[in-house]
Amino acid sequence: MEFYSTKDKSVSYTAAQAVLHGLAPDGGLFMPRSIPTFDFRKLLGKSIAEIGEAVISPFFASSVPQEKLSSIIHDAFNFLVPLVEVSDRISVLELFHGPTFAFKDFGARFLARIIPELQQEKVCVLVATSGDTGSAVAHGFLRIPGVTVVLLYPRGRVSELQEQQMATLGENIVALEVSGSFDDCQSLVKQAFLDASLSNVLTLASANSINIARLIPQSTFYTYGASRVPDRENIFVVPSGNFGNLTGGVIAKRMGTPISHLVAATNANDVVPRYLAGEPYTPRPSVLTISNAMDVGSPNNFARLLDLFEGRSMTSEISGYAVDDDSCLEAIAEAHKTSGYLSDPHTAVGLCAAKQMLSKFPNANFIVLGTAHPGKFPETVEHAIQGKIDLPEPLKLALSKPKKSVSLLPNYSDFKDFLLSQARSTGSTL
Ligand SMILES: *Cc1c(COP(=O)(O)O)cnc(C)c1O
């Protein structure tokens, strides 16, 4: 499969170029030249890894041998993905049973395993994170030979647990604590990729949600979810920030997954729901909420959605709904009270949106993507349910480790100096 940039479809790139560069040289996002299709009925009853093979392989088959792809996908998707009923017509597809307890494990684990197959040199992986990306990427790449990860996160805007999960690993994982917003972190990473004087010295690779090798694996769980309940009308509700997950859903649908509708559920960072309601698309600075992994004011993957719809209206396939923090807390409390279900604040944004949509789609069942484990956000969940919850053991362990992050101002020349000094101290490449 070849890839093109959302800013210029005439040039083609290989899978290796698209995966390692993250961002196209013209600043656009990579997209697959075409979207392959499958026969959905043939996937019924298959495991998440088997479905992953059917969904992901066609995009990378010209660059990585099939057996290798197959073993990468089976190794990456080695955890359970339960579909749990929460109330009449609403269930949660729990995507958070991987090593960092969030759905980003899917994309990050696949990316970490395919990068060494696509190039021989040592590589420095750059990633901006608003929370869960950092821990998923850090754990996904820990001890992968020849790869150093530099991850940037906004000071004070990720939960203690998220920070401990990404900033305590050491080894080939470097954490930078930036005194700015997530958008600042993202902008530093974008500048680094466009800086030729840096790429002369370092082989940079991207791992944030702009990376096409993180995006495509995410189509898998839509196909898997639909395959568990194939004989009904399914609407997927997607708690969204950068809209990589939702874009994966649109791709899964184009490939042949029966998805009757998608709901883009956001917190107060509602530029996409506003756009879907007919307002002009107006990116703005992000605001802080209790679902902080979705605090994105200028969603990166919006350009991909526009590209997939080629100027057509999205509203026949996607509805938007924004949820404020109070409603989110209420949704956590209600799910807990009525069915004993514990939801994290991101999943709860989806639960709240699903409930709002019940009357608009009276014949549909709603599959809310459960994007994080409630134990990742204990303060918020305990506040909502007025009770204590248990943390999974690996999270308790992460909390007890010393933090190893380096402070950084949101200033490109400082960031560049840091990368160059790291490169000098470890040889020609990081
Ligand atoms: C990243 C993240 C989201 C948002 O996903 P996008 O692909 O950026 O829209 C939602 N919930 C959790 C827990 C996340 O970590």
Tab-separated table of C-alpha atoms and ligand atoms in Angstrom:
chain	number	residue	atom	x	y	z
A	1	MET	CA	0.000	0.000	0.000
A	2	GLU	CA	1.171	3.514	-0.803
A	3	PHE	CA	0.343	6.556	1.291
A	4	TYR	CA	-0.281	10.217	0.390
A	5	SER	CA	-0.365	13.490	2.309
A	6	THR	CA	-3.690	15.174	3.091
A	7	LYS	CA	-2.111	18.348	1.664
A	8	ASP	CA	-1.090	16.873	-1.701
A	9	LYS	CA	-2.484	13.618	-3.042
A	10	SER	CA	-0.200	13.547	-6.100
A	11	VAL	CA	2.937	12.320	-4.266
A	12	SER	CA	3.173	8.733	-2.957
A	13	TYR	CA	5.125	7.491	0.064
A	14	THR	CA	6.030	3.971	1.186
A	15	ALA	CA	4.758	2.511	4.447
A	16	ALA	CA	8.252	2.973	5.929
A	17	GLN	CA	8.272	6.686	5.037
A	18	ALA	CA	4.766	7.202	6.379
A	19	VAL	CA	5.362	5.333	9.642
A	20	LEU	CA	8.810	6.745	10.417
A	21	HIS	CA	8.079	10.365	9.449
A	22	GLY	CA	4.657	10.523	11.086
A	23	LEU	CA	3.973	13.830	9.372
A	24	ALA	CA	4.392	14.308	5.594
A	25	PRO	CA	7.159	16.702	4.433
A	26	ASP	CA	4.490	19.239	3.415
A	27	GLY	CA	3.019	19.193	6.939
A	28	GLY	CA	0.000	17.075	5.935
A	29	LEU	CA	-1.073	13.781	7.485
A	30	PHE	CA	-0.462	10.456	5.765
A	31	MET	CA	-3.438	8.551	4.381
A	32	PRO	CA	-3.564	5.149	2.671
A	33	ARG	CA	-3.932	5.466	-1.107
A	34	SER	CA	-6.968	3.187	-1.005
A	35	ILE	CA	-9.069	1.442	1.606
A	36	PRO	CA	-9.129	-2.337	1.191
A	37	THR	CA	-12.331	-4.247	1.905
A	38	PHE	CA	-13.099	-7.593	3.528
A	39	ASP	CA	-16.069	-9.927	3.792
A	40	PHE	CA	-17.307	-9.185	7.304
A	41	ARG	CA	-19.259	-12.462	7.646
A	42	LYS	CA	-15.992	-14.395	7.343
A	43	LEU	CA	-14.696	-12.669	10.487
A	44	LEU	CA	-17.517	-13.777	12.791
A	45	GLY	CA	-16.287	-15.772	15.781
A	46	LYS	CA	-12.644	-14.777	15.297
A	47	SER	CA	-10.327	-13.469	18.016
A	48	ILE	CA	-9.224	-9.847	18.320
A	49	ALA	CA	-5.769	-10.777	16.928
A	50	GLU	CA	-7.247	-12.683	13.983
A	51	ILE	CA	-9.497	-9.746	13.170
A	52	GLY	CA	-6.490	-7.447	13.602
A	53	GLU	CA	-4.694	-9.439	10.928
A	54	ALA	CA	-7.568	-9.046	8.466
A	55	VAL	CA	-7.898	-5.328	9.154
A	56	ILE	CA	-4.254	-4.218	9.411
A	57	SER	CA	-2.284	-6.529	7.103
A	58	PRO	CA	-3.459	-5.133	3.721
A	59	PHE	CA	-2.057	-1.697	4.629
A	60	PHE	CA	1.465	-2.971	5.357
A	61	ALA	CA	1.717	-6.196	3.341
A	62	SER	CA	3.956	-4.681	0.650
A	63	SER	CA	6.562	-3.655	3.262
A	64	VAL	CA	6.570	-6.451	5.848
A	65	PRO	CA	6.252	-10.196	5.143
A	66	GLN	CA	2.847	-11.656	6.019
A	67	GLU	CA	4.142	-14.101	8.657
A	68	LYS	CA	6.008	-11.283	10.381
A	69	LEU	CA	2.917	-9.060	10.343
A	70	SER	CA	0.878	-11.884	11.724
A	71	SER	CA	3.261	-12.498	14.624
A	72	ILE	CA	3.522	-8.746	15.371
A	73	ILE	CA	-0.266	-8.436	15.564
A	74	HIS	CA	-0.723	-11.532	17.713
A	75	ASP	CA	2.027	-10.336	20.058
A	76	ALA	CA	0.583	-6.797	20.209
A	77	PHE	CA	-3.068	-7.770	20.785
A	78	ASN	CA	-2.549	-10.316	23.544
A	79	PHE	CA	-5.200	-9.137	25.990
A	80	LEU	CA	-8.965	-9.495	26.425
A	81	VAL	CA	-11.525	-7.119	24.908
A	82	PRO	CA	-14.827	-7.760	26.737
A	83	LEU	CA	-18.159	-6.326	25.614
A	84	VAL	CA	-20.062	-5.535	28.823
A	85	GLU	CA	-23.741	-4.627	28.981
A	86	VAL	CA	-24.335	-1.562	31.153
A	87	SER	CA	-28.012	-0.834	30.549
A	88	ASP	CA	-30.730	-1.657	28.046
A	89	ARG	CA	-29.230	-0.938	24.562
A	90	ILE	CA	-25.920	0.394	25.922
A	91	SER	CA	-22.777	-1.689	26.348
A	92	VAL	CA	-19.107	-0.868	26.771
A	93	LEU	CA	-16.408	-2.443	24.634
A	94	GLU	CA	-13.564	-2.463	27.157
A	95	LEU	CA	-10.363	-1.579	25.347
A	96	PHE	CA	-8.361	-1.073	28.522
A	97	HIS	CA	-7.059	-4.487	29.494
A	98	GLY	CA	-3.607	-3.947	27.985
A	99	PRO	CA	-0.460	-3.162	30.001
A	100	THR	CA	-1.233	0.549	30.559
A	101	PHE	CA	-4.993	0.146	31.033
A	102	ALA	CA	-6.028	2.386	28.118
A	103	PHE	CA	-7.019	1.769	24.502
A	104	LYS	CA	-3.851	3.422	23.241
A	105	ASP	CA	-2.042	0.144	23.957
A	106	PHE	CA	-3.474	-1.190	20.673
A	107	GLY	CA	-1.814	1.389	18.436
A	108	ALA	CA	1.331	1.850	20.503
A	109	ARG	CA	2.111	-1.869	20.763
A	110	PHE	CA	1.650	-2.389	17.027
A	111	LEU	CA	3.769	0.662	16.177
A	112	ALA	CA	6.620	-0.363	18.498
A	113	ARG	CA	6.784	-3.778	16.853
A	114	ILE	CA	6.564	-2.630	13.230
A	115	ILE	CA	9.167	0.179	13.418
A	116	PRO	CA	12.162	-2.202	13.695
A	117	GLU	CA	10.809	-4.101	10.649
A	118	LEU	CA	10.699	-0.946	8.513
A	119	GLN	CA	14.268	0.342	8.922
A	120	GLN	CA	17.705	-0.720	10.134
A	121	GLU	CA	19.094	2.451	11.745
A	122	LYS	CA	18.770	3.558	15.334
A	123	VAL	CA	15.747	5.756	15.720
A	124	CYS	CA	14.508	8.469	18.077
A	125	VAL	CA	10.757	8.294	18.554
A	126	LEU	CA	9.149	11.656	19.427
A	127	VAL	CA	5.743	11.820	21.016
A	128	ALA	CA	3.545	14.547	22.490
A	129	THR	CA	1.035	13.265	25.007
A	130	SER	CA	-2.000	14.595	26.834
A	131	GLY	CA	-1.885	11.588	29.133
A	132	ASP	CA	-2.450	8.069	27.959
A	133	THR	CA	-0.360	8.202	24.784
A	134	GLY	CA	2.795	8.679	26.830
A	135	SER	CA	2.353	5.637	29.024
A	136	ALA	CA	1.176	3.439	26.144
A	137	VAL	CA	4.131	4.452	23.965
A	138	ALA	CA	6.628	4.267	26.824
A	139	HIS	CA	5.519	0.745	27.768
A	140	GLY	CA	5.132	-0.322	24.138
A	141	PHE	CA	8.728	0.662	23.311
A	142	LEU	CA	10.466	-0.165	26.590
A	143	ARG	CA	13.641	-2.135	25.773
A	144	ILE	CA	12.925	-2.302	22.023
A	145	PRO	CA	16.528	-2.414	20.719
A	146	GLY	CA	17.785	0.564	18.690
A	147	VAL	CA	14.923	2.848	19.695
A	148	THR	CA	14.961	5.785	22.140
A	149	VAL	CA	11.643	7.431	22.992
A	150	VAL	CA	11.435	11.137	23.913
A	151	LEU	CA	7.976	11.984	25.207
A	152	LEU	CA	6.640	15.453	25.992
A	153	TYR	CA	3.763	16.040	28.403
A	154	PRO	CA	2.152	19.189	29.830
A	155	ARG	CA	3.087	19.896	33.463
A	156	GLY	CA	0.177	19.535	35.854
A	157	ARG	CA	-2.248	18.500	33.130
A	158	VAL	CA	-1.888	14.752	33.312
A	159	SER	CA	-2.965	12.667	36.269
A	160	GLU	CA	-0.379	11.566	38.825
A	161	LEU	CA	-0.830	7.994	37.688
A	162	GLN	CA	-0.379	8.857	34.020
A	163	GLU	CA	2.793	10.759	34.875
A	164	GLN	CA	4.167	7.951	37.046
A	165	GLN	CA	3.481	5.434	34.308
A	166	MET	CA	5.490	7.319	31.706
A	167	ALA	CA	8.121	9.175	33.698
A	168	THR	CA	9.493	6.417	35.926
A	169	LEU	CA	10.687	3.860	33.387
A	170	GLY	CA	14.106	5.248	32.446
A	171	GLU	CA	16.248	2.996	30.180
A	172	ASN	CA	15.390	3.973	26.566
A	173	ILE	CA	12.445	6.177	27.630
A	174	VAL	CA	13.080	9.928	28.228
A	175	ALA	CA	10.185	11.993	29.660
A	176	LEU	CA	10.096	15.810	29.199
A	177	GLU	CA	7.774	17.778	31.478
A	178	VAL	CA	6.785	20.894	29.478
A	179	SER	CA	5.508	24.020	31.239
A	180	GLY	CA	2.721	24.569	28.721
A	181	SER	CA	-0.362	22.905	27.239
A	182	PHE	CA	-0.708	19.718	25.245
A	183	ASP	CA	-1.038	21.856	22.125
A	184	ASP	CA	2.407	23.347	22.927
A	185	CYS	CA	3.886	19.840	23.212
A	186	GLN	CA	2.303	18.844	19.941
A	187	SER	CA	3.602	21.939	18.208
A	188	LEU	CA	7.211	21.309	19.410
A	189	VAL	CA	7.068	17.794	17.951
A	190	LYS	CA	5.630	19.067	14.661
A	191	GLN	CA	8.419	21.638	14.358
A	192	ALA	CA	11.094	19.010	14.991
A	193	PHE	CA	9.787	16.899	12.117
A	194	LEU	CA	9.849	19.875	9.746
A	195	ASP	CA	13.403	20.869	10.783
A	196	ALA	CA	15.868	19.557	8.176
A	197	SER	CA	18.897	20.512	10.280
A	198	LEU	CA	17.676	18.072	12.944
A	199	SER	CA	16.826	15.202	10.617
A	200	ASN	CA	20.356	15.398	9.169
A	201	VAL	CA	21.676	14.334	12.561
A	202	LEU	CA	18.875	12.144	13.956
A	203	THR	CA	16.554	9.537	12.498
A	204	LEU	CA	13.298	10.778	13.952
A	205	ALA	CA	10.111	8.773	14.060
A	206	SER	CA	6.698	9.802	15.296
A	207	ALA	CA	4.540	7.897	17.753
A	208	ASN	CA	1.718	10.261	18.633
A	209	SER	CA	-1.773	9.894	17.319
A	210	ILE	CA	-0.787	11.387	13.941
A	211	ASN	CA	1.082	8.181	13.150
A	212	ILE	CA	-0.761	6.082	10.601
A	213	ALA	CA	0.593	2.887	12.216
A	214	ARG	CA	-1.180	3.809	15.438
A	215	LEU	CA	-4.352	4.798	13.687
A	216	ILE	CA	-5.004	1.742	11.530
A	217	PRO	CA	-4.760	-0.850	14.354
A	218	GLN	CA	-7.611	1.052	16.025
A	219	SER	CA	-9.988	0.061	13.233
A	220	THR	CA	-9.657	-3.487	14.576
A	221	PHE	CA	-11.812	-3.057	17.648
A	222	TYR	CA	-14.771	-1.664	15.706
A	223	THR	CA	-14.736	-4.739	13.493
A	224	TYR	CA	-14.254	-6.983	16.516
A	225	GLY	CA	-17.053	-5.256	18.477
A	226	ALA	CA	-19.470	-5.523	15.553
A	227	SER	CA	-18.510	-9.193	15.074
A	228	ARG	CA	-19.595	-10.035	18.654
A	229	VAL	CA	-23.142	-8.744	18.073
A	230	PRO	CA	-23.547	-8.989	14.285
A	231	ASP	CA	-27.315	-9.330	14.020
A	232	ARG	CA	-28.378	-5.932	15.267
A	233	GLU	CA	-27.952	-2.282	14.353
A	234	ASN	CA	-24.819	-0.995	16.111
A	235	ILE	CA	-23.860	2.594	16.795
A	236	PHE	CA	-20.350	3.195	18.110
A	237	VAL	CA	-19.895	6.012	20.612
A	238	VAL	CA	-16.324	7.266	20.656
A	239	PRO	CA	-14.899	9.399	23.498
A	240	SER	CA	-12.742	11.724	21.394
A	241	GLY	CA	-9.884	14.207	21.715
A	242	ASN	CA	-7.552	14.096	18.740
A	243	PHE	CA	-10.075	12.015	16.766
A	244	GLY	CA	-7.658	9.232	15.831
A	245	ASN	CA	-9.961	6.649	17.353
A	246	LEU	CA	-13.021	7.951	15.490
A	247	THR	CA	-11.058	8.086	12.215
A	248	GLY	CA	-10.235	4.406	12.793
A	249	GLY	CA	-13.984	3.810	13.019
A	250	VAL	CA	-14.675	5.530	9.701
A	251	ILE	CA	-11.959	3.403	8.072
A	252	ALA	CA	-13.368	0.201	9.625
A	253	LYS	CA	-16.750	1.091	8.164
A	254	ARG	CA	-15.310	1.712	4.695
A	255	MET	CA	-13.538	-1.663	4.896
A	256	GLY	CA	-16.868	-3.423	5.344
A	257	THR	CA	-17.700	-3.352	9.059
A	258	PRO	CA	-21.439	-2.845	9.568
A	259	ILE	CA	-21.578	0.361	11.624
A	260	SER	CA	-24.891	2.119	11.400
A	261	HIS	CA	-23.658	5.404	12.872
A	262	LEU	CA	-20.763	6.933	14.831
A	263	VAL	CA	-21.088	9.363	17.728
A	264	ALA	CA	-18.179	11.734	18.378
A	265	ALA	CA	-18.436	12.310	22.141
A	266	THR	CA	-16.255	15.079	23.563
A	267	ASN	CA	-15.839	16.985	26.817
A	268	ALA	CA	-16.002	20.808	26.827
A	269	ASN	CA	-13.416	20.809	24.023
A	270	ASP	CA	-16.226	20.682	21.522
A	271	VAL	CA	-14.945	22.028	18.186
A	272	VAL	CA	-16.011	18.900	16.306
A	273	PRO	CA	-19.547	18.562	17.783
A	274	ARG	CA	-20.033	22.246	16.925
A	275	TYR	CA	-18.845	21.622	13.376
A	276	LEU	CA	-21.179	18.616	13.057
A	277	ALA	CA	-24.041	20.832	14.255
A	278	GLY	CA	-23.395	23.191	11.352
A	279	GLU	CA	-21.021	25.781	12.809
A	280	PRO	CA	-17.763	26.661	11.003
A	281	TYR	CA	-14.761	24.587	12.124
A	282	THR	CA	-12.984	26.777	14.695
A	283	PRO	CA	-9.990	25.278	16.535
A	284	ARG	CA	-9.357	27.033	19.830
A	285	PRO	CA	-7.069	26.648	22.874
A	286	SER	CA	-7.894	23.568	24.912
A	287	VAL	CA	-9.710	23.841	28.248
A	288	LEU	CA	-9.066	21.594	31.261
A	289	THR	CA	-11.603	18.917	32.135
A	290	ILE	CA	-11.772	15.761	34.241
A	291	SER	CA	-11.352	13.669	31.073
A	292	ASN	CA	-7.953	15.203	30.411
A	293	ALA	CA	-6.781	12.783	27.705
A	294	MET	CA	-9.477	14.422	25.576
A	295	ASP	CA	-8.484	18.039	26.300
A	296	VAL	CA	-7.638	18.939	22.714
A	297	GLY	CA	-8.666	22.243	21.166
A	298	SER	CA	-7.275	21.621	17.710
A	299	PRO	CA	-7.710	17.928	16.875
A	300	ASN	CA	-4.947	16.635	14.655
A	301	ASN	CA	-6.950	14.015	12.858
A	302	PHE	CA	-9.684	16.373	11.709
A	303	ALA	CA	-7.766	16.785	8.422
A	304	ARG	CA	-8.024	13.023	7.937
A	305	LEU	CA	-11.777	13.034	8.500
A	306	LEU	CA	-12.159	15.829	5.935
A	307	ASP	CA	-10.035	13.804	3.531
A	308	LEU	CA	-12.110	10.634	4.036
A	309	PHE	CA	-15.318	12.541	3.319
A	310	GLU	CA	-13.839	14.441	0.326
A	311	GLY	CA	-15.884	17.544	0.973
A	312	ARG	CA	-19.152	15.664	1.572
A	313	SER	CA	-21.088	16.287	4.756
A	314	MET	CA	-20.190	13.942	7.616
A	315	THR	CA	-23.515	14.238	9.361
A	316	SER	CA	-25.196	11.232	7.758
A	317	GLU	CA	-22.496	9.020	9.321
A	318	ILE	CA	-21.325	10.941	12.407
A	319	SER	CA	-23.164	12.874	15.118
A	320	GLY	CA	-21.439	14.933	17.782
A	321	TYR	CA	-22.237	15.426	21.430
A	322	ALA	CA	-20.318	17.415	24.064
A	323	VAL	CA	-20.540	16.531	27.766
A	324	ASP	CA	-19.657	18.892	30.626
A	325	ASP	CA	-17.817	17.708	33.724
A	326	ASP	CA	-20.915	17.633	35.950
A	327	SER	CA	-22.818	15.416	33.508
A	328	CYS	CA	-19.769	13.189	33.234
A	329	LEU	CA	-19.632	12.736	37.026
A	330	GLU	CA	-23.369	12.003	37.045
A	331	ALA	CA	-22.903	9.369	34.333
A	332	ILE	CA	-20.222	7.639	36.442
A	333	ALA	CA	-22.496	7.703	39.495
A	334	GLU	CA	-25.546	6.498	37.572
A	335	ALA	CA	-23.805	3.561	35.896
A	336	HIS	CA	-22.413	2.550	39.263
A	337	LYS	CA	-25.765	2.845	41.036
A	338	THR	CA	-27.951	1.152	38.413
A	339	SER	CA	-25.693	-1.692	37.294
A	340	GLY	CA	-22.618	-1.661	39.504
A	341	TYR	CA	-20.543	-0.645	36.483
A	342	LEU	CA	-17.408	1.407	37.194
A	343	SER	CA	-16.526	3.808	34.410
A	344	ASP	CA	-13.540	6.110	34.052
A	345	PRO	CA	-14.302	9.757	33.150
A	346	HIS	CA	-13.448	9.304	29.426
A	347	THR	CA	-15.689	6.281	28.975
A	348	ALA	CA	-18.341	8.148	30.980
A	349	VAL	CA	-18.372	10.934	28.372
A	350	GLY	CA	-19.350	8.197	25.935
A	351	LEU	CA	-21.979	6.723	28.288
A	352	CYS	CA	-23.523	10.147	28.697
A	353	ALA	CA	-23.577	10.778	24.925
A	354	ALA	CA	-25.082	7.322	24.284
A	355	LYS	CA	-27.905	8.021	26.716
A	356	GLN	CA	-28.659	11.300	24.959
A	357	MET	CA	-28.865	9.520	21.601
A	358	LEU	CA	-31.228	6.709	22.669
A	359	SER	CA	-34.360	8.517	21.520
A	360	LYS	CA	-32.818	9.805	18.282
A	361	PHE	CA	-31.969	6.223	17.209
A	362	PRO	CA	-34.775	4.108	18.727
A	363	ASN	CA	-33.843	0.856	16.967
A	364	ALA	CA	-30.112	0.902	17.581
A	365	ASN	CA	-27.803	-0.582	20.173
A	366	PHE	CA	-24.955	1.572	21.399
A	367	ILE	CA	-21.416	0.302	21.821
A	368	VAL	CA	-19.464	2.820	23.881
A	369	LEU	CA	-15.717	2.456	23.482
A	370	GLY	CA	-14.288	2.025	26.980
A	371	THR	CA	-11.045	3.929	26.544
A	372	ALA	CA	-9.499	3.715	30.022
A	373	HIS	CA	-9.702	1.635	33.189
A	374	PRO	CA	-11.447	3.424	36.091
A	375	GLY	CA	-8.393	2.684	38.249
A	376	LYS	CA	-6.386	5.171	36.161
A	377	PHE	CA	-8.505	8.058	37.473
A	378	PRO	CA	-9.225	7.060	41.078
A	379	GLU	CA	-9.818	10.563	42.541
A	380	THR	CA	-12.475	11.448	39.967
A	381	VAL	CA	-14.190	8.077	40.094
A	382	GLU	CA	-14.171	7.955	43.911
A	383	HIS	CA	-15.561	11.486	44.039
A	384	ALA	CA	-18.339	10.528	41.610
A	385	ILE	CA	-19.417	7.344	43.371
A	386	GLN	CA	-18.682	8.569	46.912
A	387	GLY	CA	-16.741	5.413	47.640
A	388	LYS	CA	-13.364	3.742	47.322
A	389	ILE	CA	-12.103	1.771	44.321
A	390	ASP	CA	-9.244	-0.707	43.941
A	391	LEU	CA	-6.233	0.035	41.754
A	392	PRO	CA	-4.856	-2.725	39.537
A	393	GLU	CA	-1.506	-3.989	40.936
A	394	PRO	CA	0.708	-2.635	38.103
A	395	LEU	CA	-0.673	0.867	38.737
A	396	LYS	CA	0.051	0.626	42.468
A	397	LEU	CA	3.606	-0.342	41.595
A	398	ALA	CA	4.035	2.586	39.177
A	399	LEU	CA	2.941	5.009	41.931
A	400	SER	CA	5.757	3.920	44.194
A	401	LYS	CA	8.594	4.571	41.727
A	402	PRO	CA	10.759	7.759	41.601
A	403	LYS	CA	9.957	10.231	38.786
A	404	LYS	CA	12.763	10.739	36.272
A	405	SER	CA	11.444	13.516	34.006
A	406	VAL	CA	13.368	16.579	32.744
A	407	SER	CA	11.737	20.060	32.765
A	408	LEU	CA	11.401	21.996	29.505
A	409	LEU	CA	10.005	25.416	28.506
A	410	PRO	CA	7.608	25.364	25.528
A	411	ASN	CA	10.314	26.794	23.325
A	412	TYR	CA	11.540	25.122	20.142
A	413	SER	CA	15.197	26.088	20.347
A	414	ASP	CA	15.463	24.621	23.873
A	415	PHE	CA	13.807	21.422	22.685
A	416	LYS	CA	16.141	21.159	19.719
A	417	ASP	CA	19.205	21.745	21.933
A	418	PHE	CA	17.999	18.983	24.225
A	419	LEU	CA	17.608	16.522	21.353
A	420	LEU	CA	21.030	17.429	19.941
A	421	SER	CA	22.726	17.082	23.323
A	422	GLN	CA	21.089	13.687	23.828
A	423	ALA	CA	22.284	12.659	20.375
A	424	ARG	CA	25.849	13.779	21.161
A	425	SER	CA	25.895	11.933	24.450
A	426	THR	CA	24.745	8.643	22.934
A	427	GLY	CA	26.569	8.677	19.591
A	428	SER	CA	25.402	9.932	16.209
A	429	THR	CA	21.813	8.898	16.708
A	430	LEU	CA	19.887	8.637	19.940
B	1	LIG	C1	-6.498	9.374	23.874
B	1	LIG	C2	-7.709	9.086	24.644
B	1	LIG	C3	-8.969	9.427	24.152
B	1	LIG	C4	-9.163	10.178	22.852
B	1	LIG	O1	-8.763	9.450	21.713
B	1	LIG	P1	-8.473	10.233	20.342
B	1	LIG	O2	-8.062	9.193	19.383
B	1	LIG	O3	-7.392	11.231	20.629
B	1	LIG	O4	-9.744	10.918	19.973
B	1	LIG	C5	-10.073	9.055	24.905
B	1	LIG	N1	-9.937	8.424	26.086
B	1	LIG	C6	-8.741	8.094	26.597
B	1	LIG	C7	-8.668	7.415	27.905
B	1	LIG	C8	-7.589	8.416	25.896
B	1	LIG	O5	-6.406	8.082	26.402
